[in-house]
Amino acid sequence: MLHGGEAVCDARTIPVQGIRPGDHAFVAYGGAGAPVQWDVLGAFVRQGLIAGEKVLVLLAPEPYGDDLIDRLHARTPAVERAWQRGQLQLTSMRRLIRPARTFSVERQWRRLAEETRDAVREGYAAVRAYIDMAWMAEFDADLDTVLWRERRSGHLFDERCYSEVCAYDERSFPADVLDAVAELHPRTLLSSVGALHAVHGDAPARAPSAPSAAPVPWVRMIGEADVRTFREFAQALRAVLFRGVTRASVGVTVDLTALHFLSAGCAAWLLRLCAESIDPHAVGGRTAAAHDAYGVHAGALRGVTLCCTRHQARLLRRLGASGVRSLTLTVPEGCGC
Amino acid sequence: MLTNERLCRLHFRSRDLPRVRIEVEECAAWAGLAEPRRGEFVVAVDAVVTNAVEHAGGSGRLLLRQLGAELECQVEDYGPGFSEDVIPELAPGVAGAPAGRGLWLARLITDRLTVAPRCEGSGPGTVVTLAMRLPTG
């Protein structure tokens, strides 16, 4: 569901940098939060090049290649070389399905499968495609066909050699259509690069010693935590810690695995707030006034679990995480980077 | 002009931080810096750039170069100037004062970090240079 120009975040929401082979994602642009698509597209392209994937950009109308590179602010040696050798290709739906003149789902699927097979044969790790759905107007394609396509295109992603972002201009599609389309995609992207969103929830308590304990509040951070988004980061942390305290739960969980970036400043502040919430003496027995400033009741929490990537765990340990009593770092399988 | 040695050059303000990170990560990958060192390099550069944005005039200039077997990033700010003395010698710890923590981490992560005044005649400001060795072979 779109809300104020931004898709409402849920467990499916990831930043564009989190796209991996096999992902099929929806993104909206043209709203207040993301008036243009170039930032998201730029990050999508560059992340693909870093991963050694072939990158297809399908726009409508198809701009000149130089225009695209300029709009992406991407005149770096890596992008220039990828452009010259064909690793980065600017194309369009019209060009993709040629020589067919009319759109058919089957033709599009066949061509995308061919592109993927050829690219993998050439040595690329995978193919990723960014498809601006403005092509629909060009072909006068009806919405039901596209919805049918989005619903049944799972086979394209089964082998995890292909990923796709379908970008919808909010000015061209009614809100209820965008809601329906977003639902059909396993992933939804944050509509701007550098944003941070938090999703709150509760998990059943699993402590054997406290079978009837209150649920464990958790928060999932999505996007980028840095000096620009510090306020949202801090607010979300305070909120989950406050819920943990007021519900007398066994602890709280902070899930950082959907963060593409965690800055040193945010990581340090996270540790300090956790330490204060668990044991104020660990941070020098701060005053009540200071506790109020953090917005949580200091020392009232029994433990905090930080669910993080290996990279984040290393950063947090360097900043002193192992010295915070009752703070647990867990790295789920598949969160190696 | 950007070359294989001069990988990226840009002016930045606070709003440019996400783009700075994207560009630094891409260029570091291009230069051959693999994970997990690449991600750490991005964290270090972000810490230095954030310092410029927050405490040293609000904007600056970044130059990323590949110099032999090293990836070097120079971050120039237009603030009042500071020296290496602001960087704590020891780990600040969870309860430690936040001042200089980002630069401390950047120095810990990278293979080389120096702080110097901008060139004479260019006005006030500081140049922080940080570098990481690239894998050989």
Coordinates of C-alpha atoms in Angstrom, one line a residue:
Chain A
M1 CA 0.0 0.0 0.0
L2 CA 1.3 3.4 -0.8
H3 CA 1.3 6.0 1.9
G4 CA 2.5 9.5 1.3
G5 CA 4.5 8.6 -1.7
E6 CA 6.2 5.7 0.0
A7 CA 5.3 2.1 0.0
V8 CA 4.3 1.0 3.5
C9 CA 7.2 -1.1 4.8
D10 CA 6.7 -4.7 5.8
A11 CA 8.8 -7.8 5.9
R12 CA 9.2 -7.8 2.1
T13 CA 10.7 -4.3 2.0
I14 CA 14.4 -3.9 1.2
P15 CA 16.7 -1.1 0.0
V16 CA 17.6 -1.3 -3.7
Q17 CA 21.1 -2.3 -2.8
G18 CA 19.6 -5.5 -1.2
I19 CA 18.5 -6.9 -4.6
R20 CA 20.0 -10.4 -5.2
P21 CA 19.7 -12.8 -8.0
G22 CA 16.2 -14.4 -7.8
D23 CA 14.5 -11.3 -6.5
H24 CA 11.4 -9.8 -8.1
A25 CA 10.7 -6.3 -6.8
F26 CA 8.3 -3.5 -7.1
V27 CA 9.2 0.2 -6.7
A28 CA 7.2 3.3 -7.1
Y29 CA 8.5 6.7 -8.2
G30 CA 7.0 10.0 -9.2
G31 CA 5.5 10.7 -5.8
A32 CA 6.6 13.2 -3.2
G33 CA 9.2 10.9 -1.7
A34 CA 10.9 10.0 -5.0
P35 CA 10.0 12.4 -7.8
V36 CA 12.5 10.8 -10.2
Q37 CA 13.8 7.3 -10.5
W38 CA 17.5 8.0 -11.2
D39 CA 18.9 7.5 -7.7
V40 CA 17.3 4.1 -7.3
L41 CA 18.2 3.1 -10.8
G42 CA 21.8 4.4 -10.3
A43 CA 22.2 2.3 -7.2
F44 CA 20.7 -0.7 -8.9
V45 CA 23.1 -0.5 -11.8
R46 CA 26.2 0.0 -9.7
Q47 CA 25.4 -2.8 -7.3
G48 CA 24.9 -5.1 -10.3
L49 CA 28.2 -4.1 -11.8
I50 CA 30.0 -4.7 -8.4
A51 CA 28.4 -8.2 -8.3
G52 CA 29.6 -9.0 -11.8
E53 CA 26.1 -9.2 -13.2
K54 CA 24.8 -8.0 -16.6
V55 CA 22.5 -5.1 -16.2
L56 CA 19.6 -4.3 -18.5
V57 CA 17.8 -1.0 -18.2
L58 CA 14.5 -0.9 -20.0
L59 CA 13.1 2.6 -20.2
A60 CA 10.3 4.2 -22.1
P61 CA 10.9 6.3 -24.1
E62 CA 14.4 5.0 -24.5
P63 CA 16.9 7.8 -23.8
Y64 CA 20.3 8.1 -25.4
G65 CA 23.0 6.2 -23.6
D66 CA 25.0 9.3 -22.7
D67 CA 21.9 10.8 -21.2
L68 CA 21.4 7.8 -19.0
I69 CA 25.0 7.9 -17.8
D70 CA 24.7 11.6 -17.0
R71 CA 21.4 11.2 -15.2
L72 CA 22.9 8.4 -13.1
H73 CA 25.9 10.7 -12.2
A74 CA 27.9 7.7 -13.2
R75 CA 30.9 8.8 -15.2
T76 CA 33.3 6.5 -13.3
P77 CA 35.8 4.2 -15.0
A78 CA 33.7 1.1 -13.9
V79 CA 30.5 2.4 -15.4
E80 CA 32.2 3.7 -18.6
R81 CA 33.9 0.3 -19.1
A82 CA 30.7 -1.6 -18.4
W83 CA 28.9 0.5 -20.9
Q84 CA 31.5 0.0 -23.6
R85 CA 31.7 -3.8 -23.2
G86 CA 28.0 -4.3 -23.0
Q87 CA 27.8 -5.3 -19.4
L88 CA 25.4 -2.3 -18.9
Q89 CA 22.8 -2.1 -21.7
L90 CA 20.2 0.5 -22.2
T91 CA 17.2 -0.9 -24.1
S92 CA 13.5 -0.8 -24.2
M93 CA 10.6 -3.2 -24.2
R94 CA 10.2 -2.6 -27.9
R95 CA 13.8 -3.5 -28.6
L96 CA 13.7 -6.5 -26.3
I97 CA 10.8 -8.2 -28.0
R98 CA 11.8 -7.4 -31.6
P99 CA 11.0 -8.4 -34.2
A100 CA 7.5 -8.8 -32.6
R101 CA 5.6 -5.6 -32.9
T102 CA 3.0 -6.3 -30.4
F103 CA 3.5 -7.2 -26.7
S104 CA 2.9 -10.7 -25.5
V105 CA 3.8 -12.1 -22.1
E106 CA 5.2 -15.3 -23.6
R107 CA 7.5 -13.4 -26.0
Q108 CA 8.8 -11.2 -23.2
W109 CA 9.5 -14.2 -21.0
R110 CA 11.3 -16.0 -23.7
R111 CA 13.5 -13.1 -24.5
L112 CA 14.4 -12.5 -20.8
A113 CA 15.2 -16.2 -20.4
E114 CA 17.4 -16.0 -23.6
E115 CA 19.2 -12.9 -22.3
T116 CA 19.8 -14.6 -19.0
R117 CA 21.1 -17.8 -20.5
D118 CA 23.4 -16.0 -22.9
A119 CA 24.8 -13.7 -20.2
V120 CA 25.5 -16.6 -17.8
R121 CA 27.2 -18.4 -20.7
E122 CA 29.4 -15.3 -21.3
G123 CA 30.5 -15.5 -17.7
Y124 CA 28.3 -13.0 -15.9
A125 CA 27.2 -14.0 -12.4
A126 CA 23.5 -13.2 -13.3
V127 CA 21.3 -10.8 -15.1
R128 CA 19.4 -8.0 -13.5
A129 CA 16.7 -5.9 -15.3
Y130 CA 15.2 -2.6 -14.4
I131 CA 11.9 -2.2 -16.2
D132 CA 10.2 1.2 -16.3
M133 CA 6.5 0.1 -16.7
A134 CA 5.9 3.2 -18.8
W135 CA 6.3 0.8 -21.7
M136 CA 2.7 -0.2 -21.1
A137 CA 1.4 3.1 -22.5
E138 CA 3.6 2.7 -25.6
F139 CA 2.1 -0.7 -26.4
D140 CA -1.4 0.1 -25.1
A141 CA -1.0 -3.0 -22.9
D142 CA -4.0 -3.7 -20.7
L143 CA -3.6 -3.9 -17.0
D144 CA -5.0 -7.4 -16.6
T145 CA -2.3 -8.8 -18.9
V146 CA 0.4 -7.2 -16.8
L147 CA -1.1 -8.4 -13.6
W148 CA -1.3 -11.9 -14.9
R149 CA 2.3 -11.6 -16.0
E150 CA 3.5 -10.4 -12.6
R151 CA 1.5 -13.2 -10.9
R152 CA 2.9 -16.0 -13.0
S153 CA 6.5 -15.0 -13.7
G154 CA 8.1 -17.0 -10.8
H155 CA 9.8 -19.4 -13.2
L156 CA 12.1 -16.5 -14.4
F157 CA 13.6 -16.3 -10.9
D158 CA 13.6 -20.0 -9.9
E159 CA 17.3 -20.6 -10.8
R160 CA 18.5 -17.4 -9.1
C161 CA 20.2 -16.2 -12.3
Y162 CA 17.8 -13.3 -12.9
S163 CA 16.4 -10.4 -10.9
E164 CA 13.9 -7.8 -11.9
V165 CA 12.7 -4.4 -10.6
C166 CA 9.4 -3.2 -12.0
A167 CA 9.2 0.6 -11.6
Y168 CA 5.8 2.2 -11.6
D169 CA 5.3 5.9 -12.1
E170 CA 2.7 7.0 -9.4
R171 CA 1.4 9.7 -11.8
S172 CA 0.4 7.1 -14.4
F173 CA -1.3 4.5 -12.2
P174 CA -4.1 4.8 -9.7
A175 CA -3.3 4.1 -6.1
D176 CA -5.4 0.9 -6.0
V177 CA -3.7 -0.5 -9.0
L178 CA -0.3 0.2 -7.5
D179 CA -1.4 -1.5 -4.3
A180 CA -2.5 -4.6 -6.2
V181 CA 0.7 -4.6 -8.3
A182 CA 2.9 -4.2 -5.2
E183 CA 1.2 -7.2 -3.6
L184 CA 2.1 -9.4 -6.5
H185 CA 5.9 -8.8 -6.0
P186 CA 7.8 -10.8 -3.4
R187 CA 9.9 -7.6 -2.7
T188 CA 9.1 -4.0 -2.4
L189 CA 11.9 -1.4 -2.7
L190 CA 12.3 1.7 -0.6
S191 CA 11.6 4.4 -3.2
S192 CA 14.6 6.5 -2.4
V193 CA 18.3 5.8 -1.8
G194 CA 19.6 6.8 1.7
A195 CA 16.2 6.5 3.4
L196 CA 15.6 4.6 6.6
H197 CA 12.4 2.9 7.6
A198 CA 11.6 0.9 10.7
V199 CA 9.0 -1.9 11.0
H200 CA 7.9 -2.8 14.5
G201 CA 6.4 -6.1 15.7
D202 CA 6.3 -8.7 18.5
A203 CA 7.6 -12.2 18.6
P204 CA 6.5 -14.9 21.0
A205 CA 8.8 -15.2 24.0
R206 CA 10.9 -18.4 23.8
A207 CA 12.7 -18.4 27.1
P208 CA 12.2 -21.8 28.6
S209 CA 12.4 -20.3 32.1
A210 CA 9.5 -17.9 31.3
P211 CA 7.0 -19.8 29.3
S212 CA 4.3 -17.2 29.9
A213 CA 6.5 -14.2 29.4
A214 CA 5.3 -11.3 27.4
P215 CA 6.1 -11.3 23.6
V216 CA 9.5 -9.9 22.6
P217 CA 9.2 -6.6 20.9
W218 CA 11.4 -6.2 17.8
V219 CA 12.2 -3.6 15.2
R220 CA 13.5 -4.2 11.8
M221 CA 15.6 -1.4 10.3
I222 CA 15.5 -1.1 6.5
G223 CA 17.8 1.1 4.4
E224 CA 20.7 3.3 5.5
A225 CA 21.5 4.5 9.0
D226 CA 23.8 7.5 8.9
V227 CA 23.9 11.1 10.1
R228 CA 21.1 12.0 7.8
T229 CA 18.7 9.4 9.1
F230 CA 20.0 9.4 12.7
R231 CA 16.7 10.9 14.0
E232 CA 14.6 8.1 12.6
F233 CA 17.1 5.5 13.7
A234 CA 17.1 6.9 17.3
Q235 CA 13.3 7.2 17.4
A236 CA 12.8 3.6 16.3
L237 CA 15.3 2.3 18.8
R238 CA 13.8 4.3 21.7
A239 CA 10.3 3.0 20.7
V240 CA 11.3 -0.7 20.8
L241 CA 13.3 -0.4 24.0
F242 CA 10.4 1.5 25.6
R243 CA 8.0 -1.3 24.6
G244 CA 10.4 -3.9 26.1
V245 CA 10.5 -2.0 29.4
T246 CA 6.8 -1.2 29.7
R247 CA 5.7 -4.8 28.8
A248 CA 8.3 -6.4 31.1
S249 CA 9.4 -8.7 28.3
V250 CA 12.5 -10.8 28.5
G251 CA 14.2 -8.5 26.1
V252 CA 14.0 -6.9 22.7
T253 CA 15.3 -7.7 19.3
V254 CA 16.8 -5.2 16.9
D255 CA 17.1 -6.6 13.4
L256 CA 19.8 -4.8 11.4
T257 CA 20.1 -7.3 8.5
A258 CA 18.0 -5.2 6.1
L259 CA 20.3 -2.2 6.6
H260 CA 22.5 -1.7 3.6
F261 CA 24.6 0.7 5.6
L262 CA 25.2 1.3 9.3
S263 CA 27.5 4.2 10.1
A264 CA 30.0 4.3 12.9
G265 CA 28.0 7.0 14.6
C266 CA 24.7 5.1 14.6
A267 CA 26.4 1.9 15.7
A268 CA 28.1 3.6 18.6
W269 CA 24.9 5.3 19.6
L270 CA 23.0 2.0 19.4
L271 CA 25.5 0.4 21.8
R272 CA 25.3 3.2 24.2
L273 CA 21.5 3.2 24.3
C274 CA 21.4 -0.6 24.7
A275 CA 23.9 -0.4 27.6
E276 CA 21.9 2.4 29.3
S277 CA 18.7 0.4 29.0
I278 CA 20.2 -2.7 30.4
D279 CA 22.7 -1.4 33.0
P280 CA 23.2 2.3 33.6
H281 CA 26.3 1.6 35.7
A282 CA 28.0 0.2 32.6
V283 CA 28.0 3.7 31.2
G284 CA 28.9 5.5 34.3
G285 CA 25.7 5.6 36.3
R286 CA 24.1 8.3 34.3
T287 CA 21.6 10.7 35.9
A288 CA 17.8 10.5 35.7
A289 CA 17.8 13.5 33.5
A290 CA 20.1 11.8 31.1
H291 CA 17.9 8.8 31.1
D292 CA 14.9 10.9 30.3
A293 CA 16.8 12.4 27.4
Y294 CA 17.1 8.9 25.9
G295 CA 13.4 8.3 26.5
V296 CA 13.7 4.9 28.1
H297 CA 13.8 3.7 31.7
A298 CA 17.4 3.0 32.3
G299 CA 18.4 -0.3 33.6
A300 CA 14.9 -1.9 33.3
L301 CA 15.6 -4.1 30.4
R302 CA 16.8 -7.7 30.7
G303 CA 18.6 -8.0 27.4
V304 CA 18.9 -6.9 23.8
T305 CA 19.5 -9.1 20.8
L306 CA 21.0 -7.4 17.8
C307 CA 20.4 -9.5 14.7
C308 CA 23.0 -8.4 12.2
T309 CA 25.3 -9.2 9.3
R310 CA 28.8 -10.4 9.8
H311 CA 30.1 -7.0 8.7
Q312 CA 27.8 -5.1 11.2
A313 CA 28.9 -7.5 13.9
R314 CA 32.5 -6.8 13.3
L315 CA 31.8 -3.0 13.4
L316 CA 29.8 -3.3 16.6
R317 CA 32.5 -5.4 18.3
R318 CA 35.1 -2.9 17.4
L319 CA 33.0 -0.2 19.0
G320 CA 32.8 -2.2 22.3
A321 CA 29.7 -4.5 21.9
S322 CA 31.3 -7.3 23.9
G323 CA 31.6 -5.0 26.9
V324 CA 27.8 -4.5 27.1
R325 CA 26.3 -7.0 29.5
S326 CA 23.2 -8.9 28.2
L327 CA 23.7 -7.7 24.7
T328 CA 23.7 -10.6 22.2
L329 CA 24.9 -10.3 18.6
T330 CA 23.4 -13.0 16.3
V331 CA 24.3 -13.4 12.6
P332 CA 21.6 -15.4 10.7
E333 CA 22.7 -17.8 8.0
G334 CA 23.1 -16.0 4.7
C335 CA 24.1 -12.7 6.2
G336 CA 27.7 -13.1 5.5
C337 CA 28.5 -9.7 4.1
Chain B
M1 CA 39.2 13.9 -15.8
L2 CA 38.8 10.4 -14.3
T3 CA 41.2 7.7 -15.2
N4 CA 42.1 4.2 -14.0
E5 CA 44.2 5.9 -11.3
R6 CA 41.9 8.8 -10.5
L7 CA 38.7 6.9 -9.8
C8 CA 36.3 9.4 -8.4
R9 CA 36.2 13.1 -7.5
L10 CA 33.2 14.8 -6.1
H11 CA 32.0 17.7 -3.9
F12 CA 29.7 16.7 -1.1
R13 CA 27.2 18.1 1.4
S14 CA 25.0 16.2 3.8
R15 CA 22.5 15.2 1.2
D16 CA 25.1 13.6 -1.0
L17 CA 26.3 11.0 1.6
P18 CA 24.4 8.1 0.1
R19 CA 25.8 8.9 -3.3
V20 CA 29.3 9.2 -1.9
R21 CA 29.1 5.7 -0.4
I22 CA 27.7 4.2 -3.6
E23 CA 30.5 5.8 -5.7
V24 CA 33.3 4.8 -3.2
E25 CA 32.0 1.3 -3.0
E26 CA 31.8 0.9 -6.8
C27 CA 35.3 2.4 -7.3
A28 CA 36.8 0.3 -4.5
A29 CA 35.4 -2.8 -6.2
W30 CA 36.8 -1.7 -9.5
A31 CA 40.2 -1.3 -7.9
G32 CA 40.0 -4.8 -6.7
L33 CA 39.2 -4.3 -3.0
A34 CA 37.1 -7.3 -2.0
E35 CA 34.7 -7.8 0.9
P36 CA 34.8 -7.5 3.8
R37 CA 37.6 -4.9 3.5
R38 CA 35.5 -3.0 0.9
G39 CA 32.6 -2.5 3.3
E40 CA 35.0 -1.4 6.0
F41 CA 36.6 1.1 3.7
V42 CA 33.1 2.6 2.9
V43 CA 32.4 2.9 6.7
A44 CA 35.7 4.6 7.2
V45 CA 35.2 7.1 4.3
D46 CA 31.7 7.8 5.6
A47 CA 33.0 8.5 9.1
V48 CA 35.5 11.1 7.7
V49 CA 33.0 12.7 5.3
T50 CA 30.4 12.8 8.1
N51 CA 33.0 14.6 10.3
A52 CA 33.4 17.2 7.6
V53 CA 29.7 17.6 7.2
E54 CA 29.0 17.8 11.0
H55 CA 32.0 19.6 12.4
A56 CA 34.1 21.1 9.6
G57 CA 32.1 23.5 7.5
G58 CA 29.3 21.3 6.2
S59 CA 30.8 20.4 2.9
G60 CA 33.9 19.2 1.3
R61 CA 35.7 17.5 -1.6
L62 CA 36.6 13.8 -2.0
L63 CA 39.2 12.3 -4.3
L64 CA 39.6 8.6 -4.7
R65 CA 42.7 7.3 -6.3
Q66 CA 44.4 4.0 -7.0
L67 CA 48.1 4.5 -6.3
G68 CA 50.0 1.4 -7.0
A69 CA 48.9 -1.3 -4.6
E70 CA 46.9 1.1 -2.5
L71 CA 43.4 2.7 -2.6
E72 CA 43.7 6.2 -1.3
C73 CA 40.9 8.6 -0.4
Q74 CA 41.4 12.3 0.3
V75 CA 38.7 14.2 2.1
E76 CA 39.1 17.9 2.1
D77 CA 36.9 20.2 4.3
Y78 CA 36.6 23.9 4.6
G79 CA 36.2 24.1 8.4
P80 CA 38.4 25.9 10.9
G81 CA 40.9 23.1 10.8
F82 CA 41.9 20.3 13.2
S83 CA 44.8 18.0 13.9
E84 CA 45.3 14.3 14.7
D85 CA 45.1 15.2 18.4
V86 CA 41.3 15.1 18.2
I87 CA 41.5 11.3 17.6
P88 CA 41.5 9.3 20.8
E89 CA 44.5 7.1 21.2
L90 CA 42.6 4.2 22.8
A91 CA 39.2 2.8 22.0
P92 CA 36.6 5.2 23.3
G93 CA 34.4 2.4 24.7
V94 CA 30.6 2.5 24.8
A95 CA 30.5 5.1 27.5
G96 CA 33.3 7.3 26.0
A97 CA 32.7 10.8 24.6
P98 CA 31.6 10.7 21.0
A99 CA 34.2 13.3 19.9
G100 CA 36.7 11.8 17.4
R101 CA 35.1 8.3 17.6
G102 CA 34.4 8.1 13.8
L103 CA 38.0 9.2 13.0
W104 CA 39.3 6.7 15.6
L105 CA 37.4 3.9 13.9
A106 CA 38.5 5.1 10.4
R107 CA 42.1 4.9 11.6
L108 CA 41.6 1.5 13.1
I109 CA 40.0 0.1 9.9
T110 CA 42.4 1.5 7.4
D111 CA 46.1 0.9 6.8
R112 CA 47.0 4.6 6.8
L113 CA 45.2 7.7 8.0
T114 CA 46.8 11.1 8.2
V115 CA 45.4 14.6 9.0
A116 CA 47.0 17.7 7.5
P117 CA 46.0 21.3 6.9
R118 CA 45.0 22.3 3.4
C119 CA 47.7 23.6 1.1
E120 CA 49.0 27.0 2.0
G121 CA 47.0 29.8 0.4
S122 CA 43.9 27.6 -0.1
G123 CA 42.2 28.9 3.1
P124 CA 41.4 27.1 6.3
G125 CA 40.4 23.5 6.3
T126 CA 41.8 20.0 6.7
V127 CA 42.7 17.1 4.5
V128 CA 42.2 13.7 5.9
T129 CA 43.8 11.0 3.8
L130 CA 43.0 7.3 4.4
A131 CA 44.2 4.3 2.5
M132 CA 43.9 0.6 2.2
R133 CA 46.3 -1.9 0.6
L134 CA 44.9 -3.7 -2.3
P135 CA 45.3 -7.4 -2.7
T136 CA 48.2 -8.4 -4.8
G137 CA 48.2 -10.8 -7.7

